[in-house]
């Protein structure tokens, strides 16, 4: 999630064309034998439903056309050798001695996935791998989930196993939680695996049922803007929010004994008892409970193309993340304000928080004005450089026939 988690603070060449990954593979591993397998997995932007996933609630993310590619080939020993084509670096690990994650290194992701698969009882062969992606790092667009899911598909194919897509997502989440060490929910891995082109996915994070909701917004651009704020404290603050929510559930059980998670509390029920909670816990719970309700309303608004209502819901979500959940930063608040001033009909922070990106719905006719306005005003107000991504909703991860055109 954070740039530092990938180590080195290096940025990906986000707008560079995809290199010839097969040529890179053959150059890196000239003596390899056997079939080369390739998979792609997208990053994501969450339309609404922030920090609701680990409260067993609802989310509405979109898989976007910024993707990670992984190529792999079996090798005869128990080693996994990984070449990062973005960083031009090589690292490796032994399958029978996975050990503790090296802190802050990109190798943790493939290693975490191997660990999760092995713990689930699957036998993996040694492998040579090449990784490349253009999901921006540390931007809150889930580059790590995309790496995990693309690795998962390649590892499974090379090991001759095939898991259900939901199990891929659950195991990749386990890799993130157990091996990488951030107690994230299921949203990012789930959407990267199961996204549907042209749609957002309404996910029930308790049952893992989901429904593809058409992005029926003609002439509307899905714009993602990176604030340029590094998300240094993201992991510890994230884990703090999880603890505060769990504490809220315990306290609320005194009045609502049947609840298991904040998802089980309706806004009306909460209004009756919130006064009994300590202020911080009350505000954390209020964000989650109101945000879950907003997801339902946003699905309805999306269904009828009601962008005015979506704008209101995004604004309410933003205020709730800022005032109750305390996960925005001043730069993000400024970015949201500027987006609305420069033609977006809806804007809010997306992802884990403490920096990262905003998600914006911008009428096609306003797009140029939006880009120009943000590029001029945001640096002037914050001294930071924004990056603007015009995104398309794409399908979740898939194997890609090697040698086929990579321009999906
Ligand atoms: C991060 C986590 C997700 C989710 C979001 C906040 O992206 O990985 O599981 O909790 O933050 O909605």
XYZ file of C-alpha atoms and ligand atoms in Angstrom:
420
model
C 0.000 0.000 0.000
C 2.597 2.577 0.861
C 5.447 3.443 -1.462
C 7.954 2.558 1.207
C 6.513 -0.943 1.477
C 7.857 -1.582 -1.988
C 11.220 -0.317 -0.894
C 13.541 2.205 -2.408
C 10.885 4.878 -2.951
C 11.137 4.230 -6.674
C 8.208 5.222 -8.808
C 6.931 3.178 -11.682
C 7.104 4.618 -15.160
C 3.364 5.029 -15.142
C 2.800 6.235 -18.625
C 5.460 4.243 -20.416
C 4.257 1.666 -22.924
C 4.459 -1.911 -21.776
C 7.864 -3.340 -22.645
C 8.239 -6.678 -24.472
C 7.967 -8.811 -21.359
C 8.659 -12.108 -23.104
C 11.925 -10.713 -24.458
C 12.850 -9.525 -20.967
C 12.015 -12.959 -19.573
C 14.201 -14.746 -22.123
C 17.029 -12.323 -21.529
C 16.846 -12.753 -17.738
C 16.426 -16.520 -17.785
C 18.129 -17.693 -20.988
C 18.585 -21.275 -19.803
C 14.972 -21.789 -18.682
C 13.038 -24.805 -19.970
C 9.324 -25.447 -20.307
C 6.189 -23.395 -20.846
C 6.151 -19.734 -19.909
C 2.897 -18.658 -18.270
C 1.702 -15.082 -18.031
C -1.075 -13.386 -16.015
C -2.362 -9.853 -15.660
C -4.166 -8.318 -12.676
C -5.608 -4.807 -12.413
C -5.350 -2.145 -9.727
C -8.578 -0.630 -8.450
C -10.355 2.504 -7.434
C -13.120 2.322 -4.834
C -16.169 4.422 -5.743
C -17.546 4.370 -2.203
C -17.528 2.193 0.942
C -14.261 3.052 2.696
C -13.047 1.016 5.680
C -16.281 -0.951 5.586
C -14.767 -4.214 4.287
C -13.160 -5.325 7.561
C -16.380 -4.349 9.326
C -18.130 -7.029 7.243
C -19.985 -4.355 5.268
C -20.281 -3.252 1.644
C -17.883 -1.773 -0.907
C -18.224 -0.602 -4.521
C -14.832 -0.778 -6.253
C -13.901 -0.764 -9.947
C -10.957 -2.671 -11.502
C -9.054 -0.148 -13.629
C -6.771 -0.262 -16.639
C -3.512 0.045 -14.660
C -2.214 -3.457 -14.391
C 0.491 -5.791 -13.174
C 1.899 -8.567 -15.372
C 3.707 -11.636 -14.090
C 5.501 -14.184 -16.284
C 6.685 -17.479 -14.842
C 8.393 -20.746 -15.726
C 9.145 -23.820 -13.615
C 12.706 -24.468 -12.527
C 14.110 -27.775 -11.306
C 14.976 -26.742 -7.710
C 13.038 -25.192 -4.785
C 14.036 -21.631 -5.510
C 11.867 -18.761 -6.699
C 13.902 -16.139 -8.566
C 12.112 -12.887 -9.287
C 13.213 -10.141 -11.650
C 11.400 -6.822 -11.270
C 11.339 -5.202 -14.697
C 10.279 -1.898 -13.110
C 13.139 -1.730 -10.644
C 15.570 -3.744 -12.785
C 16.387 -5.776 -9.680
C 16.541 -9.442 -8.890
C 15.708 -11.204 -5.626
C 14.979 -14.782 -4.650
C 13.670 -17.024 -1.886
C 13.595 -20.738 -1.042
C 10.190 -22.412 -0.952
C 11.114 -24.639 1.976
C 12.433 -21.771 4.108
C 10.151 -18.817 3.585
C 10.954 -17.321 6.978
C 10.002 -13.856 8.018
C 9.387 -11.171 5.457
C 12.301 -8.890 4.762
C 10.914 -5.557 5.763
C 9.913 -3.093 3.070
C 10.751 -5.092 0.029
C 8.799 -5.815 -3.161
C 9.790 -9.496 -2.925
C 7.406 -9.842 0.067
C 4.424 -10.014 -2.273
C 5.376 -13.062 -4.352
C 6.855 -14.616 -1.219
C 3.652 -13.981 0.764
C 1.562 -15.600 -1.961
C 3.827 -18.659 -2.073
C 3.575 -18.884 1.707
C -0.241 -18.604 1.693
C -0.578 -21.312 -0.985
C 1.794 -23.654 0.818
C 0.070 -23.150 4.151
C -3.201 -24.034 2.420
C -1.587 -27.377 1.552
C -0.538 -26.804 -2.051
C 2.824 -27.904 -3.362
C 4.689 -25.341 -5.474
C 7.575 -25.929 -7.876
C 10.621 -23.669 -8.042
C 10.003 -20.800 -10.478
C 11.638 -18.007 -12.451
C 9.447 -14.897 -12.545
C 9.359 -11.500 -14.211
C 7.137 -8.770 -12.692
C 6.120 -5.559 -14.371
C 3.287 -3.115 -13.746
C 1.948 0.372 -14.254
C -0.289 0.585 -11.200
C 1.119 3.634 -9.404
C 2.857 2.698 -6.158
C 1.723 4.087 -2.847
C -1.192 5.825 -4.519
C -3.965 3.787 -2.936
C -4.728 2.014 -6.222
C -3.796 -1.414 -4.836
C -0.603 -2.202 -6.672
C 0.161 -4.777 -3.988
C -3.133 -6.644 -4.479
C -2.505 -6.663 -8.237
C 0.969 -8.185 -7.729
C -0.452 -10.784 -5.346
C -3.296 -11.802 -7.629
C -1.146 -11.988 -10.788
C 1.402 -14.127 -8.880
C -1.425 -16.325 -7.589
C -2.635 -17.147 -11.115
C 0.883 -17.883 -12.392
C 1.807 -20.023 -9.361
C -1.397 -22.038 -9.657
C -0.913 -22.693 -13.349
C 2.718 -23.738 -12.899
C 1.760 -25.967 -9.955
C -1.153 -27.521 -11.859
C -3.807 -26.342 -9.401
C -6.885 -24.234 -9.963
C -8.721 -22.465 -7.170
C -12.077 -20.697 -7.244
C -11.634 -16.930 -7.820
C -12.963 -16.090 -4.348
C -10.374 -18.414 -2.826
C -7.662 -16.656 -4.834
C -8.799 -13.388 -3.270
C -8.930 -14.849 0.245
C -5.481 -16.416 -0.031
C -4.002 -13.204 -1.460
C -5.526 -11.297 1.460
C -3.919 -13.826 3.781
C -0.585 -13.137 2.060
C -1.022 -9.416 2.711
C -2.156 -9.880 6.330
C 0.156 -12.656 7.368
C 3.316 -12.091 5.429
C 3.279 -8.442 4.526
C 1.791 -7.407 7.862
C -1.036 -4.957 7.148
C -4.409 -6.102 8.470
C -6.328 -5.083 5.354
C -9.795 -6.280 4.369
C -10.799 -8.319 1.330
C -11.763 -5.515 -1.087
C -8.548 -4.997 -3.074
C -7.745 -8.625 -3.824
C -11.394 -9.396 -4.545
C -11.867 -6.662 -7.138
C -8.486 -7.342 -8.753
C -9.557 -10.981 -9.230
C -13.282 -10.583 -9.975
C -13.760 -7.123 -11.546
C -16.048 -6.820 -14.592
C -15.305 -4.472 -17.510
C -17.655 -1.492 -17.667
C -18.962 -2.220 -14.167
C -18.352 -1.533 -10.500
C -18.660 -4.505 -8.134
C -20.982 -4.356 -5.138
C -19.329 -6.741 -2.684
C -20.874 -7.998 0.521
C -17.698 -8.443 2.543
C -19.375 -10.849 4.975
C -20.885 -13.412 2.601
C -18.548 -12.526 -0.302
C -21.596 -12.401 -2.571
C -21.208 -9.773 -5.241
C -23.057 -8.110 -8.068
C -21.711 -6.253 -11.095
C -23.312 -2.798 -11.277
C -23.132 -1.164 -14.726
C -21.299 2.168 -14.753
C -24.248 3.627 -16.633
C -22.846 7.144 -16.747
C -22.628 8.187 -20.402
C -20.043 10.864 -21.165
C -18.631 10.669 -17.666
C -14.891 10.153 -17.115
C -13.624 8.164 -14.141
C -10.688 10.302 -13.046
C -8.228 9.341 -10.335
C -5.890 11.993 -8.974
C -2.851 11.141 -6.879
C -2.145 13.770 -4.249
C 1.596 13.063 -4.244
C 1.418 12.570 -0.474
C 3.436 9.526 0.608
C 1.445 7.280 2.890
C 4.130 6.761 5.513
C 1.991 6.064 8.576
C -0.631 4.185 6.648
C -0.115 0.729 8.109
C -0.052 1.579 11.790
C -2.957 4.037 11.513
C -4.887 1.481 9.497
C -4.436 -1.168 12.159
C -5.475 1.418 14.810
C -8.764 2.015 13.000
C -9.430 -1.704 12.923
C -8.898 -1.912 16.672
C -11.154 1.080 17.324
C -13.951 -0.532 15.320
C -13.572 -3.817 17.208
C -13.734 -1.880 20.468
C -16.880 -0.126 19.232
C -18.536 -3.490 18.537
C -17.712 -4.721 22.049
C -19.172 -1.583 23.649
C -22.272 -1.624 21.440
C -22.966 -5.251 22.313
C -24.120 -4.093 25.707
C -27.103 -2.407 24.045
C -27.356 -4.512 20.872
C -26.367 -8.009 22.017
C -26.972 -9.702 18.672
C -24.430 -7.757 16.638
C -21.236 -9.355 15.387
C -19.764 -6.426 13.427
C -20.575 -2.767 12.730
C -22.312 -3.989 9.594
C -25.118 -5.273 11.833
C -25.951 -1.814 13.243
C -28.417 0.375 11.323
C -28.045 4.166 11.373
C -31.337 4.411 13.308
C -30.208 1.941 15.984
C -26.892 3.702 16.262
C -28.536 7.089 16.763
C -30.278 5.714 19.855
C -27.108 4.508 21.582
C -24.178 6.494 20.193
C -24.303 8.961 23.086
C -23.087 6.204 25.407
C -19.817 5.667 23.557
C -16.521 7.502 24.170
C -16.201 10.282 21.577
C -13.458 8.810 19.364
C -15.063 5.375 19.222
C -18.450 6.977 18.547
C -17.055 8.865 15.555
C -15.262 5.829 14.122
C -18.450 3.760 14.363
C -20.556 6.563 12.898
C -18.332 6.697 9.821
C -18.560 2.964 9.149
C -22.307 2.701 9.788
C -23.180 5.740 7.677
C -20.743 4.712 4.921
C -22.384 1.291 4.603
C -25.728 3.032 4.088
C -24.173 5.327 1.470
C -22.963 2.339 -0.541
C -26.557 1.117 -0.919
C -27.704 4.578 -1.968
C -24.832 4.933 -4.421
C -25.775 1.653 -6.131
C -29.294 3.029 -6.630
C -27.994 6.355 -7.937
C -25.596 4.576 -10.304
C -28.456 2.430 -11.569
C -30.428 5.473 -12.714
C -27.418 7.594 -13.693
C -28.168 10.163 -10.986
C -24.841 11.998 -10.842
C -26.217 14.753 -8.614
C -27.023 12.204 -5.928
C -23.653 10.523 -6.432
C -22.021 13.906 -5.909
C -23.880 14.324 -2.608
C -22.960 10.831 -1.452
C -19.288 11.315 -2.345
C -19.311 14.629 -0.451
C -20.892 13.019 2.625
C -18.345 10.182 2.483
C -15.497 12.672 2.237
C -16.767 14.676 5.240
C -17.209 11.480 7.231
C -13.660 10.274 6.421
C -12.297 13.684 7.340
C -14.266 14.468 10.497
C -15.256 11.090 11.962
C -12.708 8.563 10.721
C -9.832 11.073 10.595
C -8.066 9.457 7.630
C -7.788 12.349 5.178
C -4.919 14.847 5.085
C -5.169 18.575 4.230
C -3.803 17.981 0.709
C -6.544 15.443 -0.021
C -9.213 17.813 1.302
C -7.833 20.526 -0.990
C -7.793 18.156 -3.955
C -11.456 17.288 -3.430
C -12.395 20.962 -3.113
C -10.464 21.840 -6.303
C -11.999 18.927 -8.209
C -15.487 20.229 -7.545
C -14.426 23.785 -8.419
C -12.960 22.586 -11.742
C -15.888 20.605 -13.068
C -16.073 17.216 -11.280
C -19.648 16.307 -10.320
C -18.430 13.932 -7.609
C -15.106 13.734 -5.747
C -13.805 12.007 -2.639
C -10.707 10.339 -1.251
C -10.461 6.661 -2.197
C -8.583 3.801 -0.509
C -6.978 3.419 2.888
C -6.264 7.112 3.505
C -3.460 9.305 4.886
C -2.583 10.462 1.376
C -3.068 8.578 -1.844
C -5.757 9.366 -4.405
C -9.133 10.925 -4.973
C -11.809 9.395 -7.212
C -13.689 11.815 -9.441
C -16.607 11.693 -11.857
C -15.992 14.331 -14.501
C -18.266 15.071 -17.489
C -16.271 14.513 -20.686
C -16.888 18.155 -21.658
C -15.236 19.338 -18.424
C -12.225 17.013 -18.552
C -9.720 19.410 -20.063
C -10.741 22.174 -17.705
C -10.491 19.732 -14.791
C -6.975 18.639 -15.766
C -5.758 22.168 -16.348
C -7.335 23.487 -13.139
C -5.894 20.758 -10.925
C -2.430 20.950 -12.501
C -2.348 24.731 -11.935
C -4.042 25.175 -8.555
C -3.056 22.077 -6.565
C 0.725 22.682 -6.621
C 0.131 26.360 -5.866
C -1.983 25.517 -2.812
C -0.009 22.549 -1.450
C 3.473 22.560 -2.930
C 2.866 19.017 -4.177
C 2.715 17.633 -7.690
C -0.514 15.811 -8.616
C -0.774 12.952 -11.128
C -4.022 12.534 -13.024
C -5.216 9.181 -14.372
C -8.099 8.804 -16.772
C -9.361 5.308 -16.023
C -11.474 2.619 -17.666
C -13.277 -0.184 -15.817
C -11.685 -3.480 -16.905
C -12.069 -7.186 -16.171
C -10.413 -8.796 -13.192
C -7.257 -10.889 -13.486
C -6.719 -13.459 -16.212
C -4.070 -15.628 -17.775
C -2.731 -14.099 -20.978
C -1.645 -16.400 -23.809
C 2.104 -15.909 -24.123
C 3.048 -14.431 -27.438
C -0.376 -12.812 -27.857
C -0.601 -9.061 -28.131
C -0.436 -7.532 -24.675
C -2.645 -4.616 -25.565
C -5.745 -5.739 -23.687
C -7.110 -0.479 1.895
C -7.376 -1.930 2.287
C -8.811 -2.348 1.970
C -9.818 -1.342 2.531
C -9.407 0.091 2.159
C -10.290 1.116 2.825
O -7.173 -0.349 0.513
O -6.489 -2.784 1.594
O -9.040 -3.646 2.473
O -9.958 -1.491 3.910
O -8.067 0.374 2.504
O -11.575 1.040 2.344
